[in-house]
Amino acid sequence: GFSYHGDIKIFDLLLQWHDEGKYHFDFALIELNYLDWTYANEINARNTDASYLYGELQKRNIPAFVMEPLLGGRLANVPHPVAVKLKRKDPERSVASWAFRYAGTNEGVLTVLSGMTYMDHLKDNLLSYCPLDPLDEEEMEYLHKDIAEEIVGFETIPCNDCKYCMPCPYGLDIPAIFVHYNKVKTENRLPISPRDENYAKYRRQFLIGYDRSVPKLRQAKYCIGCGRCISHCPQRINIPEEMEKMDRFVEQLKQSDAQ
């Protein structure tokens, strides 16, 4: 088998070799979850939708091993309005269990890989899979349409706080920078326009929170754009570009106070 992480041309080439009989693949490891099913490419043009990867394997009856069912924890820590919806839909289930059941429901999935930090994570996984309670069509549609669409609508930086980009050779705390921005964004507290009624309050909260979350010497302005982090990011984020945007945004907020 093979594990796919890279250029879609490589994925297609491997399946072409399978079709030609050059290799016979008994399985393939792909990233599959309800957000990446339709929106992986929209979130990041360098990624490929899981629906395509899974569909190509299904055409050839190649079983799938699934990685990133929670998108590095992102689907266990969804924005608060989304979490409220999921809990309202089924109060007895955890937010994470929806993603695990989604991954396991797809036909031809042999294994779902999950990284667990705490005993509670293990217990929740066991409840999700022993035995698996597959999602029905209505629930699958609910995740695809209602939940995934709402998550994408927040337009956050697709960082999962996996820390694969760390350590930064110049000392930046890359995940902490993204986590702070995304948290403010999903809580609808991002200071956008000085004309907004709450701009002054949100601006102050953002800057104070930024300094508390990220030590000054580890903030975005110290990025030199070396690009060493890019190849380590599973989500293929152009980190130097995002650091430049973040620094520009922070400086604009600081300048608005001086005006």
Short mmCIF file of C-alpha atoms in Angstrom, two decimals:
data_model
loop_
_atom_site.label_atom_id
_atom_site.label_comp_id
_atom_site.label_asym_id
_atom_site.label_seq_id
_atom_site.Cartn_x
_atom_site.Cartn_y
_atom_site.Cartn_z
CA GLY A 1 0.00 0.00 0.00
CA PHE A 2 0.93 3.66 0.04
CA SER A 3 0.33 6.72 2.17
CA TYR A 4 -0.70 9.83 0.25
CA HIS A 5 0.33 13.28 1.47
CA GLY A 6 1.51 15.17 -1.57
CA ASP A 7 0.94 16.23 -5.14
CA ILE A 8 -2.24 14.85 -6.71
CA LYS A 9 -0.20 13.95 -9.79
CA ILE A 10 1.65 11.37 -7.68
CA PHE A 11 -1.62 9.91 -6.41
CA ASP A 12 -2.96 9.61 -9.95
CA LEU A 13 0.32 8.11 -11.19
CA LEU A 14 0.31 5.43 -8.50
CA LEU A 15 -3.24 4.45 -9.42
CA GLN A 16 -2.27 4.42 -13.09
CA TRP A 17 0.51 1.96 -12.26
CA HIS A 18 -2.03 -0.09 -10.33
CA ASP A 19 -4.31 -0.14 -13.40
CA GLU A 20 -1.43 -1.15 -15.66
CA GLY A 21 -0.45 -4.01 -13.37
CA LYS A 22 2.93 -2.52 -12.55
CA TYR A 23 1.94 -2.56 -8.87
CA HIS A 24 -0.99 -3.99 -6.96
CA PHE A 25 -2.07 -1.91 -3.98
CA ASP A 26 -3.93 -3.63 -1.16
CA PHE A 27 -4.72 -0.34 0.57
CA ALA A 28 -4.03 3.39 0.52
CA LEU A 29 -3.82 5.80 3.44
CA ILE A 30 -5.67 9.06 2.72
CA GLU A 31 -6.89 12.08 4.66
CA LEU A 32 -10.66 11.84 4.98
CA ASN A 33 -13.11 13.80 7.10
CA TYR A 34 -16.35 15.69 6.58
CA LEU A 35 -14.61 19.04 6.06
CA ASP A 36 -12.04 17.80 3.56
CA TRP A 37 -14.68 15.81 1.67
CA THR A 38 -15.71 18.84 -0.38
CA TYR A 39 -13.68 21.77 0.92
CA ALA A 40 -10.03 20.66 1.09
CA ASN A 41 -9.20 22.34 -2.21
CA GLU A 42 -11.26 25.44 -1.42
CA ILE A 43 -9.49 25.87 1.91
CA ASN A 44 -6.09 25.36 0.31
CA ALA A 45 -5.62 25.12 -3.45
CA ARG A 46 -2.68 22.75 -2.96
CA ASN A 47 -4.92 20.11 -1.35
CA THR A 48 -7.32 17.64 -2.97
CA ASP A 49 -10.88 16.96 -1.87
CA ALA A 50 -11.28 13.68 0.00
CA SER A 51 -14.26 12.81 -2.18
CA TYR A 52 -11.90 12.50 -5.15
CA LEU A 53 -9.27 10.45 -3.31
CA TYR A 54 -11.85 8.10 -1.83
CA GLY A 55 -13.78 7.85 -5.10
CA GLU A 56 -10.70 6.84 -7.08
CA LEU A 57 -9.90 4.11 -4.57
CA GLN A 58 -13.48 2.85 -4.62
CA LYS A 59 -13.44 2.58 -8.42
CA ARG A 60 -10.58 0.11 -8.08
CA ASN A 61 -11.83 -1.64 -4.92
CA ILE A 62 -8.73 -0.50 -3.05
CA PRO A 63 -9.52 -0.35 0.68
CA ALA A 64 -8.83 2.93 2.47
CA PHE A 65 -6.98 3.60 5.69
CA VAL A 66 -8.04 7.00 7.05
CA MET A 67 -5.78 9.58 8.67
CA GLU A 68 -6.76 12.98 10.04
CA PRO A 69 -10.39 12.07 10.85
CA LEU A 70 -10.37 15.07 13.21
CA LEU A 71 -8.11 17.26 11.06
CA GLY A 72 -5.49 17.37 13.77
CA GLY A 73 -8.12 18.11 16.41
CA ARG A 74 -9.86 20.85 14.47
CA LEU A 75 -13.11 18.85 14.23
CA ALA A 76 -13.05 18.19 17.96
CA ASN A 77 -12.67 21.92 18.65
CA VAL A 78 -15.08 23.42 16.17
CA PRO A 79 -16.30 27.03 16.54
CA HIS A 80 -18.75 27.40 19.41
CA PRO A 81 -21.88 27.92 17.25
CA VAL A 82 -21.08 24.70 15.39
CA ALA A 83 -20.51 22.76 18.61
CA VAL A 84 -23.89 23.96 19.89
CA LYS A 85 -25.56 22.64 16.74
CA LEU A 86 -23.94 19.22 17.04
CA LYS A 87 -24.82 18.89 20.73
CA ARG A 88 -28.38 19.96 20.00
CA LYS A 89 -28.58 17.32 17.28
CA ASP A 90 -27.44 14.57 19.64
CA PRO A 91 -26.77 15.64 23.26
CA GLU A 92 -25.37 12.22 24.19
CA ARG A 93 -22.51 12.27 21.68
CA SER A 94 -19.28 14.24 21.74
CA VAL A 95 -18.40 16.69 18.98
CA ALA A 96 -15.44 14.49 17.99
CA SER A 97 -17.59 11.37 17.69
CA TRP A 98 -19.42 12.85 14.70
CA ALA A 99 -16.13 12.98 12.76
CA PHE A 100 -15.10 9.48 13.82
CA ARG A 101 -18.44 7.98 12.85
CA TYR A 102 -18.28 9.85 9.55
CA ALA A 103 -14.90 8.35 8.68
CA GLY A 104 -15.99 4.85 9.65
CA THR A 105 -19.31 4.96 7.81
CA ASN A 106 -17.78 5.15 4.33
CA GLU A 107 -17.76 1.78 2.57
CA GLY A 108 -14.31 0.32 2.02
CA VAL A 109 -12.70 2.03 5.01
CA LEU A 110 -10.69 -0.60 6.89
CA THR A 111 -9.00 1.48 9.56
CA VAL A 112 -9.32 4.97 11.03
CA LEU A 113 -6.15 6.26 12.66
CA SER A 114 -6.50 8.53 15.66
CA GLY A 115 -3.91 10.27 17.79
CA MET A 116 -5.01 10.34 21.43
CA THR A 117 -3.55 12.40 24.26
CA TYR A 118 -5.82 11.62 27.19
CA MET A 119 -7.70 8.59 28.51
CA ASP A 120 -10.97 10.43 27.81
CA HIS A 121 -10.04 10.51 24.13
CA LEU A 122 -9.52 6.75 24.11
CA LYS A 123 -12.83 6.14 25.88
CA ASP A 124 -14.68 8.39 23.43
CA ASN A 125 -13.11 6.58 20.48
CA LEU A 126 -14.14 3.21 21.89
CA LEU A 127 -17.70 4.44 22.35
CA SER A 128 -17.70 5.60 18.71
CA TYR A 129 -16.40 2.35 17.25
CA CYS A 130 -17.33 -0.50 19.61
CA PRO A 131 -19.59 -1.08 17.84
CA LEU A 132 -19.70 1.53 15.10
CA ASP A 133 -23.07 3.22 14.75
CA PRO A 134 -22.91 4.32 11.09
CA LEU A 135 -24.31 7.66 10.08
CA ASP A 136 -27.49 7.53 8.03
CA GLU A 137 -27.99 9.54 4.83
CA GLU A 138 -29.62 12.44 6.65
CA GLU A 139 -26.73 12.70 9.12
CA MET A 140 -24.13 12.52 6.34
CA GLU A 141 -25.93 15.31 4.50
CA TYR A 142 -26.16 17.30 7.72
CA LEU A 143 -22.37 17.17 8.17
CA HIS A 144 -21.67 17.95 4.51
CA LYS A 145 -24.09 20.84 4.19
CA ASP A 146 -24.93 22.41 7.53
CA ILE A 147 -21.77 21.76 9.54
CA ALA A 148 -18.95 21.80 6.98
CA GLU A 149 -20.36 24.83 5.20
CA GLU A 150 -20.60 26.77 8.44
CA ILE A 151 -17.03 25.89 9.47
CA VAL A 152 -15.69 27.00 6.09
CA GLY A 153 -17.70 30.19 6.38
CA PHE A 154 -15.56 31.34 9.30
CA GLU A 155 -12.59 31.68 6.89
CA THR A 156 -9.99 30.89 9.51
CA ILE A 157 -6.37 29.94 8.86
CA PRO A 158 -6.49 26.12 8.44
CA CYS A 159 -3.99 25.45 11.22
CA ASN A 160 -4.64 22.39 13.39
CA ASP A 161 -2.07 23.30 16.07
CA CYS A 162 -0.19 20.07 15.28
CA LYS A 163 3.15 21.88 15.82
CA TYR A 164 4.88 20.01 12.99
CA CYS A 165 6.22 23.39 11.87
CA MET A 166 8.05 23.81 15.17
CA PRO A 167 10.60 24.70 16.29
CA CYS A 168 10.97 27.76 14.12
CA PRO A 169 14.70 28.51 13.65
CA TYR A 170 13.99 32.16 14.42
CA GLY A 171 11.91 31.51 17.51
CA LEU A 172 8.39 32.26 16.28
CA ASP A 173 5.52 30.46 17.99
CA ILE A 174 3.70 29.79 14.73
CA PRO A 175 0.77 27.72 16.08
CA ALA A 176 0.08 30.16 18.93
CA ILE A 177 -0.14 33.05 16.45
CA PHE A 178 -2.67 31.18 14.32
CA VAL A 179 -4.64 29.89 17.31
CA HIS A 180 -5.10 33.40 18.69
CA TYR A 181 -6.27 34.78 15.35
CA ASN A 182 -8.64 31.88 14.70
CA LYS A 183 -10.16 32.06 18.18
CA VAL A 184 -10.97 35.75 17.80
CA LYS A 185 -12.26 35.16 14.28
CA THR A 186 -14.65 32.35 15.23
CA GLU A 187 -15.96 34.38 18.16
CA ASN A 188 -16.77 37.24 15.76
CA ARG A 189 -14.53 39.64 17.69
CA LEU A 190 -12.09 40.51 14.91
CA PRO A 191 -11.57 44.30 14.65
CA ILE A 192 -12.14 45.05 10.98
CA SER A 193 -13.35 48.61 10.47
CA PRO A 194 -12.98 51.68 12.72
CA ARG A 195 -16.57 52.45 11.77
CA ASP A 196 -17.81 49.39 13.64
CA GLU A 197 -19.45 50.09 16.97
CA ASN A 198 -17.22 47.64 18.87
CA TYR A 199 -14.01 48.31 16.96
CA ALA A 200 -12.12 50.02 19.80
CA LYS A 201 -13.04 47.30 22.29
CA TYR A 202 -12.22 44.44 19.89
CA ARG A 203 -8.98 46.11 18.80
CA ARG A 204 -7.80 46.39 22.40
CA GLN A 205 -8.84 42.81 23.17
CA PHE A 206 -7.02 41.47 20.11
CA LEU A 207 -3.74 43.25 20.85
CA ILE A 208 -3.75 42.42 24.56
CA GLY A 209 -4.67 38.81 23.81
CA TYR A 210 -1.93 38.60 21.20
CA ASP A 211 0.73 39.74 23.66
CA ARG A 212 -0.56 37.34 26.29
CA SER A 213 -0.77 34.38 23.92
CA VAL A 214 2.50 34.96 22.08
CA PRO A 215 5.63 36.44 23.73
CA LYS A 216 6.73 39.56 21.86
CA LEU A 217 9.96 38.04 20.54
CA ARG A 218 8.00 35.10 19.11
CA GLN A 219 5.41 37.13 17.19
CA ALA A 220 4.83 37.31 13.44
CA LYS A 221 6.94 40.41 12.85
CA TYR A 222 10.12 38.40 13.45
CA CYS A 223 9.47 36.04 10.52
CA ILE A 224 12.20 36.47 7.89
CA GLY A 225 10.41 34.34 5.29
CA CYS A 226 12.98 31.53 5.21
CA GLY A 227 10.22 29.04 4.36
CA ARG A 228 11.66 26.11 6.31
CA CYS A 229 8.29 25.54 7.96
CA ILE A 230 6.27 25.14 4.76
CA SER A 231 7.28 21.58 3.93
CA HIS A 232 6.44 20.44 7.46
CA CYS A 233 2.84 21.70 7.42
CA PRO A 234 0.31 18.90 6.70
CA GLN A 235 -2.24 21.54 5.67
CA ARG A 236 0.25 23.12 3.24
CA ILE A 237 -0.21 26.58 4.66
CA ASN A 238 2.10 29.19 3.18
CA ILE A 239 3.25 30.14 6.66
CA PRO A 240 5.61 33.02 5.75
CA GLU A 241 2.82 34.61 3.71
CA GLU A 242 0.39 34.27 6.62
CA MET A 243 2.98 35.68 9.02
CA GLU A 244 3.38 38.72 6.79
CA LYS A 245 -0.40 39.21 6.71
CA MET A 246 -0.61 38.84 10.48
CA ASP A 247 2.18 41.34 11.09
CA ARG A 248 0.55 43.81 8.72
CA PHE A 249 -2.81 43.37 10.45
CA VAL A 250 -1.31 43.88 13.92
CA GLU A 251 0.61 46.97 12.80
CA GLN A 252 -2.57 48.44 11.32
CA LEU A 253 -4.33 47.96 14.64
CA LYS A 254 -1.48 49.66 16.47
CA GLN A 255 -1.41 52.55 14.01
CA SER A 256 -5.16 53.08 14.32
CA ASP A 257 -4.61 53.90 17.99
CA ALA A 258 -2.01 56.49 17.11
CA GLN A 259 -4.27 58.29 14.64
#
